Amino acid sequence: MQSPLIIAISGASGSGKSLFTENLLKAFSVQGQPVQILREDHYYRAQDHLPMEAREQNNYDHPNAFEHELLKAHLQSLREGEAIAYPHYCFKTHTRLPETERLLPAPVIILEGIMLLARPELLPLFDVKIFIDTPLDICLMRRMMRDVRERGRTLESVANQYETTVKPMYHQFIEPSRFTADVVVTQGGKNQIALDVIKSHIQQALL
Ligand code: UZR
Ligand code: MG
C-alpha cells in the first residue's frame, strides 16, 4: 500500500473540529471507507496514579497533557501500513479505560485535536494541516452545552476551566499554531466550500 495521506485538523475546543471531520468522513462513506479517523483526545495521559481531585485540577489545555510520543509512534506505524491499538480515554474519570481500540491502516487518515499544530515535532508527519478558526465566544457556548451533556460537567466547572486554562492556553499554544496551517477554515464544521476543497484534494491524492 502507498503511504497514507495524513490530514491534521486543529483549532480551539468547541471550534467545530469534530463536526468538520465527521462531515469530511461522510463525504467519503459512500466510497467504501478509504478514510479513518483518529482523535488526539485519546492520547491524553493515563492518570490512574492520581486521586480524582488532582485529576480535576490538571491542565488539559497544555501540550504536555498529551502523550504525543505515542501518537507519533502510531502515525509512523500507520505510515508503514501497520494497524495500531490506541488508548481509550474517558473524560469522566480523566484517565484511560483498560481496553484499547484497534485502527486499521487506510489510504487517508484524518487526525483531529487541539494541540496537533502546536508541536513542531509532529508537523512533518502531516501532509495537510487545517486550522478551524472560530471566535472563542462561540467555542465557549458550544463547549458548555457539550460538556454538560456529554462529559458530565456542571456549568460552574466549565466556566471555571475556561477561565483558568482553556482561554489562556488557547492564546499561548493554539492561536499561534494557526500560522503553521496550510488551510484556515472559518465558519466551522459546516463550511461546505472548505469541505469540498479538502475533499477534492483527498480524491486527487487517492488517484
Ligand atoms: P475537545 N479535557 C477535560 O476537560 N478533561 C480531561 O480529562 C481531558 C480533557 C478537555 C480539555 C480540552 N480541557 O479543552 C478539551 N480542559 O478537553 C479538548 N479544561 O477536547 O477538543 O474535544 O474539546
Ligand atoms: Mg471534538
PDB file of C-alpha atoms and ligand atoms in Angstrom:
ATOM      1  CA  MET A   1       0.000   0.000   0.000  1.00  0.00           C
ATOM      2  CA  GLN A   2       1.089   3.553  -0.746  1.00  0.00           C
ATOM      3  CA  SER A   3       1.951   5.659   2.308  1.00  0.00           C
ATOM      4  CA  PRO A   4      -1.319   7.167   3.623  1.00  0.00           C
ATOM      5  CA  LEU A   5      -2.265  10.792   3.373  1.00  0.00           C
ATOM      6  CA  ILE A   6      -2.346  12.155   6.912  1.00  0.00           C
ATOM      7  CA  ILE A   7      -4.573  15.185   7.459  1.00  0.00           C
ATOM      8  CA  ALA A   8      -4.409  17.121  10.726  1.00  0.00           C
ATOM      9  CA  ILE A   9      -7.436  19.181  11.754  1.00  0.00           C
ATOM     10  CA  SER A  10      -6.858  21.541  14.654  1.00  0.00           C
ATOM     11  CA  GLY A  11      -8.417  24.562  16.375  1.00  0.00           C
ATOM     12  CA  ALA A  12      -9.860  25.527  19.751  1.00  0.00           C
ATOM     13  CA  SER A  13     -12.037  23.272  21.864  1.00  0.00           C
ATOM     14  CA  GLY A  14     -15.570  23.824  20.548  1.00  0.00           C
ATOM     15  CA  SER A  15     -14.395  25.264  17.217  1.00  0.00           C
ATOM     16  CA  GLY A  16     -16.076  22.573  15.149  1.00  0.00           C
ATOM     17  CA  LYS A  17     -13.093  20.258  14.506  1.00  0.00           C
ATOM     18  CA  SER A  18     -15.051  17.097  15.201  1.00  0.00           C
ATOM     19  CA  LEU A  19     -18.004  18.192  13.076  1.00  0.00           C
ATOM     20  CA  PHE A  20     -15.693  19.147  10.212  1.00  0.00           C
ATOM     21  CA  THR A  21     -14.026  15.754  10.497  1.00  0.00           C
ATOM     22  CA  GLU A  22     -17.383  13.911  10.596  1.00  0.00           C
ATOM     23  CA  ASN A  23     -18.649  15.824   7.582  1.00  0.00           C
ATOM     24  CA  LEU A  24     -15.496  15.052   5.670  1.00  0.00           C
ATOM     25  CA  LEU A  25     -15.856  11.391   6.537  1.00  0.00           C
ATOM     26  CA  LYS A  26     -19.497  11.405   5.406  1.00  0.00           C
ATOM     27  CA  ALA A  27     -18.400  12.681   2.038  1.00  0.00           C
ATOM     28  CA  PHE A  28     -16.376   9.506   1.644  1.00  0.00           C
ATOM     29  CA  SER A  29     -18.581   6.945   3.345  1.00  0.00           C
ATOM     30  CA  VAL A  30     -20.252   6.025   0.077  1.00  0.00           C
ATOM     31  CA  GLN A  31     -16.927   5.011  -1.384  1.00  0.00           C
ATOM     32  CA  GLY A  32     -16.001   2.050   0.772  1.00  0.00           C
ATOM     33  CA  GLN A  33     -14.321   3.912   3.660  1.00  0.00           C
ATOM     34  CA  PRO A  34     -10.809   4.666   2.461  1.00  0.00           C
ATOM     35  CA  VAL A  35     -10.714   7.163   5.355  1.00  0.00           C
ATOM     36  CA  GLN A  36     -10.018   6.502   9.034  1.00  0.00           C
ATOM     37  CA  ILE A  37     -10.363   8.995  11.886  1.00  0.00           C
ATOM     38  CA  LEU A  38      -8.043   9.239  14.861  1.00  0.00           C
ATOM     39  CA  ARG A  39      -8.528  11.733  17.714  1.00  0.00           C
ATOM     40  CA  GLU A  40      -5.802  13.406  19.695  1.00  0.00           C
ATOM     41  CA  ASP A  41      -8.136  13.277  22.737  1.00  0.00           C
ATOM     42  CA  HIS A  42      -7.432   9.557  23.050  1.00  0.00           C
ATOM     43  CA  TYR A  43      -3.812  10.375  23.744  1.00  0.00           C
ATOM     44  CA  TYR A  44      -4.458  12.287  26.965  1.00  0.00           C
ATOM     45  CA  ARG A  45      -2.117  10.742  29.511  1.00  0.00           C
ATOM     46  CA  ALA A  46      -3.288   7.980  31.826  1.00  0.00           C
ATOM     47  CA  GLN A  47      -3.759   9.301  35.383  1.00  0.00           C
ATOM     48  CA  ASP A  48      -4.646   6.175  37.343  1.00  0.00           C
ATOM     49  CA  HIS A  49      -1.947   7.033  39.870  1.00  0.00           C
ATOM     50  CA  LEU A  50      -3.630  10.344  40.808  1.00  0.00           C
ATOM     51  CA  PRO A  51      -6.648  10.929  43.086  1.00  0.00           C
ATOM     52  CA  MET A  52      -9.736  12.443  41.483  1.00  0.00           C
ATOM     53  CA  GLU A  53      -9.146  15.954  42.904  1.00  0.00           C
ATOM     54  CA  ALA A  54      -5.695  16.074  41.339  1.00  0.00           C
ATOM     55  CA  ARG A  55      -7.087  14.821  38.026  1.00  0.00           C
ATOM     56  CA  GLU A  56      -9.735  17.513  38.083  1.00  0.00           C
ATOM     57  CA  GLN A  57      -7.083  20.154  38.575  1.00  0.00           C
ATOM     58  CA  ASN A  58      -4.790  19.057  35.773  1.00  0.00           C
ATOM     59  CA  ASN A  59      -4.201  21.469  32.892  1.00  0.00           C
ATOM     60  CA  TYR A  60      -5.658  19.601  29.915  1.00  0.00           C
ATOM     61  CA  ASP A  61      -5.080  22.519  27.612  1.00  0.00           C
ATOM     62  CA  HIS A  62      -1.292  22.254  27.737  1.00  0.00           C
ATOM     63  CA  PRO A  63       0.582  20.214  25.114  1.00  0.00           C
ATOM     64  CA  ASN A  64       2.197  18.137  27.876  1.00  0.00           C
ATOM     65  CA  ALA A  65      -1.184  16.720  28.889  1.00  0.00           C
ATOM     66  CA  PHE A  66      -0.949  14.526  25.787  1.00  0.00           C
ATOM     67  CA  GLU A  67       1.280  11.532  25.185  1.00  0.00           C
ATOM     68  CA  HIS A  68       2.400  12.853  21.822  1.00  0.00           C
ATOM     69  CA  GLU A  69       5.330  10.397  21.713  1.00  0.00           C
ATOM     70  CA  LEU A  70       2.789   7.575  21.453  1.00  0.00           C
ATOM     71  CA  LEU A  71       0.767   9.434  18.838  1.00  0.00           C
ATOM     72  CA  LYS A  72       3.940   9.957  16.828  1.00  0.00           C
ATOM     73  CA  ALA A  73       4.852   6.265  17.022  1.00  0.00           C
ATOM     74  CA  HIS A  74       1.309   5.326  15.972  1.00  0.00           C
ATOM     75  CA  LEU A  75       1.395   7.639  12.976  1.00  0.00           C
ATOM     76  CA  GLN A  76       4.677   6.101  11.937  1.00  0.00           C
ATOM     77  CA  SER A  77       3.154   2.605  12.206  1.00  0.00           C
ATOM     78  CA  LEU A  78       0.150   3.648  10.113  1.00  0.00           C
ATOM     79  CA  ARG A  79       2.532   5.084   7.527  1.00  0.00           C
ATOM     80  CA  GLU A  80       4.184   1.704   7.338  1.00  0.00           C
ATOM     81  CA  GLY A  81       0.826   0.003   6.818  1.00  0.00           C
ATOM     82  CA  GLU A  82       0.550  -1.461  10.311  1.00  0.00           C
ATOM     83  CA  ALA A  83      -2.588  -1.433  12.491  1.00  0.00           C
ATOM     84  CA  ILE A  84      -2.416   0.351  15.862  1.00  0.00           C
ATOM     85  CA  ALA A  85      -4.078  -0.129  19.256  1.00  0.00           C
ATOM     86  CA  TYR A  86      -4.796   3.352  20.568  1.00  0.00           C
ATOM     87  CA  PRO A  87      -5.837   4.144  24.148  1.00  0.00           C
ATOM     88  CA  HIS A  88      -9.461   4.741  25.044  1.00  0.00           C
ATOM     89  CA  TYR A  89      -9.642   7.903  27.147  1.00  0.00           C
ATOM     90  CA  CYS A  90     -12.569   8.583  29.477  1.00  0.00           C
ATOM     91  CA  PHE A  91     -13.447  12.248  30.106  1.00  0.00           C
ATOM     92  CA  LYS A  92     -15.499  11.436  33.188  1.00  0.00           C
ATOM     93  CA  THR A  93     -12.723   9.645  35.067  1.00  0.00           C
ATOM     94  CA  HIS A  94      -9.902  11.648  33.364  1.00  0.00           C
ATOM     95  CA  THR A  95      -7.931   8.546  32.606  1.00  0.00           C
ATOM     96  CA  ARG A  96      -7.677   5.663  30.172  1.00  0.00           C
ATOM     97  CA  LEU A  97     -10.024   2.701  30.143  1.00  0.00           C
ATOM     98  CA  PRO A  98      -8.299  -0.681  30.329  1.00  0.00           C
ATOM     99  CA  GLU A  99      -9.170  -1.705  26.788  1.00  0.00           C
ATOM    100  CA  THR A 100      -7.567  -0.225  23.667  1.00  0.00           C
ATOM    101  CA  GLU A 101      -9.143   0.369  20.267  1.00  0.00           C
ATOM    102  CA  ARG A 102      -7.814  -1.010  17.017  1.00  0.00           C
ATOM    103  CA  LEU A 103      -7.356   1.203  13.985  1.00  0.00           C
ATOM    104  CA  LEU A 104      -6.501  -0.281  10.625  1.00  0.00           C
ATOM    105  CA  PRO A 105      -4.216   1.463   8.180  1.00  0.00           C
ATOM    106  CA  ALA A 106      -6.062   3.323   5.402  1.00  0.00           C
ATOM    107  CA  PRO A 107      -5.148   5.465   2.396  1.00  0.00           C
ATOM    108  CA  VAL A 108      -6.377   8.546   4.262  1.00  0.00           C
ATOM    109  CA  ILE A 109      -6.048   9.162   7.989  1.00  0.00           C
ATOM    110  CA  ILE A 110      -7.769  12.212   9.469  1.00  0.00           C
ATOM    111  CA  LEU A 111      -6.418  13.278  12.801  1.00  0.00           C
ATOM    112  CA  GLU A 112      -8.215  15.881  14.887  1.00  0.00           C
ATOM    113  CA  GLY A 113      -7.226  17.657  18.088  1.00  0.00           C
ATOM    114  CA  ILE A 114      -6.439  20.950  19.820  1.00  0.00           C
ATOM    115  CA  MET A 115      -2.631  20.672  20.045  1.00  0.00           C
ATOM    116  CA  LEU A 116      -1.717  18.945  16.797  1.00  0.00           C
ATOM    117  CA  LEU A 117      -0.208  22.046  15.201  1.00  0.00           C
ATOM    118  CA  ALA A 118       1.380  23.300  18.424  1.00  0.00           C
ATOM    119  CA  ARG A 119       4.095  20.618  18.494  1.00  0.00           C
ATOM    120  CA  PRO A 120       6.836  21.339  15.961  1.00  0.00           C
ATOM    121  CA  GLU A 121       7.991  17.692  16.027  1.00  0.00           C
ATOM    122  CA  LEU A 122       4.575  16.445  14.882  1.00  0.00           C
ATOM    123  CA  LEU A 123       4.284  18.816  11.928  1.00  0.00           C
ATOM    124  CA  PRO A 124       6.467  16.839   9.485  1.00  0.00           C
ATOM    125  CA  LEU A 125       4.138  13.848   9.937  1.00  0.00           C
ATOM    126  CA  PHE A 126       1.161  15.696   8.461  1.00  0.00           C
ATOM    127  CA  ASP A 127       0.552  16.003   4.731  1.00  0.00           C
ATOM    128  CA  VAL A 128      -2.224  18.571   5.111  1.00  0.00           C
ATOM    129  CA  LYS A 129      -2.644  20.920   8.061  1.00  0.00           C
ATOM    130  CA  ILE A 130      -6.039  22.534   8.629  1.00  0.00           C
ATOM    131  CA  PHE A 131      -6.980  25.058  11.322  1.00  0.00           C
ATOM    132  CA  ILE A 132     -10.644  25.636  12.188  1.00  0.00           C
ATOM    133  CA  ASP A 133     -10.793  29.292  13.144  1.00  0.00           C
ATOM    134  CA  THR A 134     -13.916  30.046  15.180  1.00  0.00           C
ATOM    135  CA  PRO A 135     -14.393  33.020  17.540  1.00  0.00           C
ATOM    136  CA  LEU A 136     -13.736  31.967  21.145  1.00  0.00           C
ATOM    137  CA  ASP A 137     -17.137  33.098  22.465  1.00  0.00           C
ATOM    138  CA  ILE A 138     -18.837  30.717  20.053  1.00  0.00           C
ATOM    139  CA  CYS A 139     -16.443  27.918  21.050  1.00  0.00           C
ATOM    140  CA  LEU A 140     -17.273  28.527  24.708  1.00  0.00           C
ATOM    141  CA  MET A 141     -21.025  28.319  24.188  1.00  0.00           C
ATOM    142  CA  ARG A 142     -20.741  25.085  22.272  1.00  0.00           C
ATOM    143  CA  ARG A 143     -18.359  23.649  24.768  1.00  0.00           C
ATOM    144  CA  MET A 144     -20.639  24.478  27.698  1.00  0.00           C
ATOM    145  CA  MET A 145     -23.528  22.662  26.099  1.00  0.00           C
ATOM    146  CA  ARG A 146     -21.448  19.648  25.100  1.00  0.00           C
ATOM    147  CA  ASP A 147     -19.528  19.250  28.347  1.00  0.00           C
ATOM    148  CA  VAL A 148     -22.674  19.384  30.453  1.00  0.00           C
ATOM    149  CA  ARG A 149     -24.494  16.976  28.158  1.00  0.00           C
ATOM    150  CA  GLU A 150     -21.732  14.529  27.260  1.00  0.00           C
ATOM    151  CA  ARG A 151     -18.867  14.881  29.675  1.00  0.00           C
ATOM    152  CA  GLY A 152     -20.741  15.011  32.969  1.00  0.00           C
ATOM    153  CA  ARG A 153     -19.810  18.610  33.926  1.00  0.00           C
ATOM    154  CA  THR A 154     -21.609  21.449  35.679  1.00  0.00           C
ATOM    155  CA  LEU A 155     -21.875  24.940  34.164  1.00  0.00           C
ATOM    156  CA  GLU A 156     -19.679  26.230  37.022  1.00  0.00           C
ATOM    157  CA  SER A 157     -16.908  23.758  36.298  1.00  0.00           C
ATOM    158  CA  VAL A 158     -16.921  24.547  32.581  1.00  0.00           C
ATOM    159  CA  ALA A 159     -16.838  28.293  33.281  1.00  0.00           C
ATOM    160  CA  ASN A 160     -14.038  27.833  35.787  1.00  0.00           C
ATOM    161  CA  GLN A 161     -11.959  25.652  33.434  1.00  0.00           C
ATOM    162  CA  TYR A 162     -12.486  28.129  30.638  1.00  0.00           C
ATOM    163  CA  GLU A 163     -11.102  30.977  32.682  1.00  0.00           C
ATOM    164  CA  THR A 164      -8.211  29.137  34.302  1.00  0.00           C
ATOM    165  CA  THR A 165      -6.868  27.003  31.427  1.00  0.00           C
ATOM    166  CA  VAL A 166      -8.895  26.883  28.211  1.00  0.00           C
ATOM    167  CA  LYS A 167      -8.662  30.586  27.364  1.00  0.00           C
ATOM    168  CA  PRO A 168      -5.071  31.343  28.458  1.00  0.00           C
ATOM    169  CA  MET A 169      -3.716  28.142  26.885  1.00  0.00           C
ATOM    170  CA  TYR A 170      -5.613  28.895  23.700  1.00  0.00           C
ATOM    171  CA  HIS A 171      -3.754  32.191  23.410  1.00  0.00           C
ATOM    172  CA  GLN A 172      -0.421  30.641  24.378  1.00  0.00           C
ATOM    173  CA  PHE A 173      -0.469  27.499  22.227  1.00  0.00           C
ATOM    174  CA  ILE A 174      -3.409  27.120  19.866  1.00  0.00           C
ATOM    175  CA  GLU A 175      -3.778  30.580  18.380  1.00  0.00           C
ATOM    176  CA  PRO A 176      -0.087  30.822  17.345  1.00  0.00           C
ATOM    177  CA  SER A 177      -0.287  27.324  15.822  1.00  0.00           C
ATOM    178  CA  ARG A 178      -2.749  28.710  13.265  1.00  0.00           C
ATOM    179  CA  PHE A 179       0.209  30.041  11.313  1.00  0.00           C
ATOM    180  CA  THR A 180       1.572  26.566  10.666  1.00  0.00           C
ATOM    181  CA  ALA A 181      -1.660  25.549   8.876  1.00  0.00           C
ATOM    182  CA  ASP A 182      -1.930  25.106   5.109  1.00  0.00           C
ATOM    183  CA  VAL A 183      -5.609  25.988   5.181  1.00  0.00           C
ATOM    184  CA  VAL A 184      -7.537  28.125   7.686  1.00  0.00           C
ATOM    185  CA  VAL A 185     -11.254  27.386   7.754  1.00  0.00           C
ATOM    186  CA  THR A 186     -13.737  29.971   9.028  1.00  0.00           C
ATOM    187  CA  GLN A 187     -17.377  29.235   9.923  1.00  0.00           C
ATOM    188  CA  GLY A 188     -16.672  25.877  11.487  1.00  0.00           C
ATOM    189  CA  GLY A 189     -17.635  22.321  10.666  1.00  0.00           C
ATOM    190  CA  LYS A 190     -20.355  23.094   8.176  1.00  0.00           C
ATOM    191  CA  ASN A 191     -18.273  25.231   5.804  1.00  0.00           C
ATOM    192  CA  GLN A 192     -19.277  23.402   2.639  1.00  0.00           C
ATOM    193  CA  ILE A 193     -16.804  25.081   0.310  1.00  0.00           C
ATOM    194  CA  ALA A 194     -13.907  24.229   2.601  1.00  0.00           C
ATOM    195  CA  LEU A 195     -15.179  20.644   2.866  1.00  0.00           C
ATOM    196  CA  ASP A 196     -15.360  20.401  -0.931  1.00  0.00           C
ATOM    197  CA  VAL A 197     -11.856  21.813  -1.354  1.00  0.00           C
ATOM    198  CA  ILE A 198     -10.339  19.361   1.106  1.00  0.00           C
ATOM    199  CA  LYS A 199     -12.394  16.521  -0.330  1.00  0.00           C
ATOM    200  CA  SER A 200     -11.123  17.130  -3.838  1.00  0.00           C
ATOM    201  CA  HIS A 201      -7.568  17.327  -2.537  1.00  0.00           C
ATOM    202  CA  ILE A 202      -8.036  13.944  -0.909  1.00  0.00           C
ATOM    203  CA  GLN A 203      -9.567  12.493  -4.063  1.00  0.00           C
ATOM    204  CA  GLN A 204      -6.598  13.676  -6.091  1.00  0.00           C
ATOM    205  CA  ALA A 205      -4.256  12.023  -3.644  1.00  0.00           C
ATOM    206  CA  LEU A 206      -6.201   8.756  -3.843  1.00  0.00           C
ATOM    207  CA  LEU A 207      -5.892   8.504  -7.630  1.00  0.00           C
TER     208      LEU A 207
HETATM  209  P1  UZR B   1     -12.067  18.885  22.551  1.00  0.00           P
HETATM  210  N1  UZR B   1     -10.462  17.824  28.881  1.00  0.00           N
HETATM  211  C1  UZR B   1     -11.103  17.719  30.096  1.00  0.00           C
HETATM  212  O1  UZR B   1     -11.901  18.581  30.422  1.00  0.00           O
HETATM  213  N2  UZR B   1     -10.822  16.645  30.895  1.00  0.00           N
HETATM  214  C2  UZR B   1      -9.942  15.685  30.548  1.00  0.00           C
HETATM  215  O2  UZR B   1      -9.758  14.714  31.284  1.00  0.00           O
HETATM  216  C3  UZR B   1      -9.281  15.822  29.321  1.00  0.00           C
HETATM  217  C4  UZR B   1      -9.563  16.898  28.535  1.00  0.00           C
HETATM  218  C5  UZR B   1     -10.769  18.955  27.976  1.00  0.00           C
HETATM  219  C6  UZR B   1      -9.616  19.887  27.862  1.00  0.00           C
HETATM  220  C7  UZR B   1      -9.682  20.453  26.459  1.00  0.00           C
HETATM  221  N3  UZR B   1      -9.720  20.816  28.842  1.00  0.00           N
HETATM  222  O3  UZR B   1     -10.027  21.816  26.446  1.00  0.00           O
HETATM  223  C8  UZR B   1     -10.739  19.624  25.772  1.00  0.00           C
HETATM  224  N4  UZR B   1      -9.910  21.470  29.685  1.00  0.00           N
HETATM  225  O4  UZR B   1     -10.994  18.535  26.636  1.00  0.00           O
HETATM  226  C9  UZR B   1     -10.245  19.136  24.423  1.00  0.00           C
HETATM  227  N5  UZR B   1     -10.008  22.277  30.551  1.00  0.00           N
HETATM  228  O5  UZR B   1     -11.201  18.348  23.806  1.00  0.00           O
HETATM  229  O6  UZR B   1     -11.128  19.363  21.513  1.00  0.00           O
HETATM  230  O7  UZR B   1     -12.833  17.646  22.129  1.00  0.00           O
HETATM  231  O8  UZR B   1     -12.930  19.980  23.034  1.00  0.00           O
HETATM  232 MG    MG B   2     -14.287  17.461  19.444  1.00  0.00          MG
END
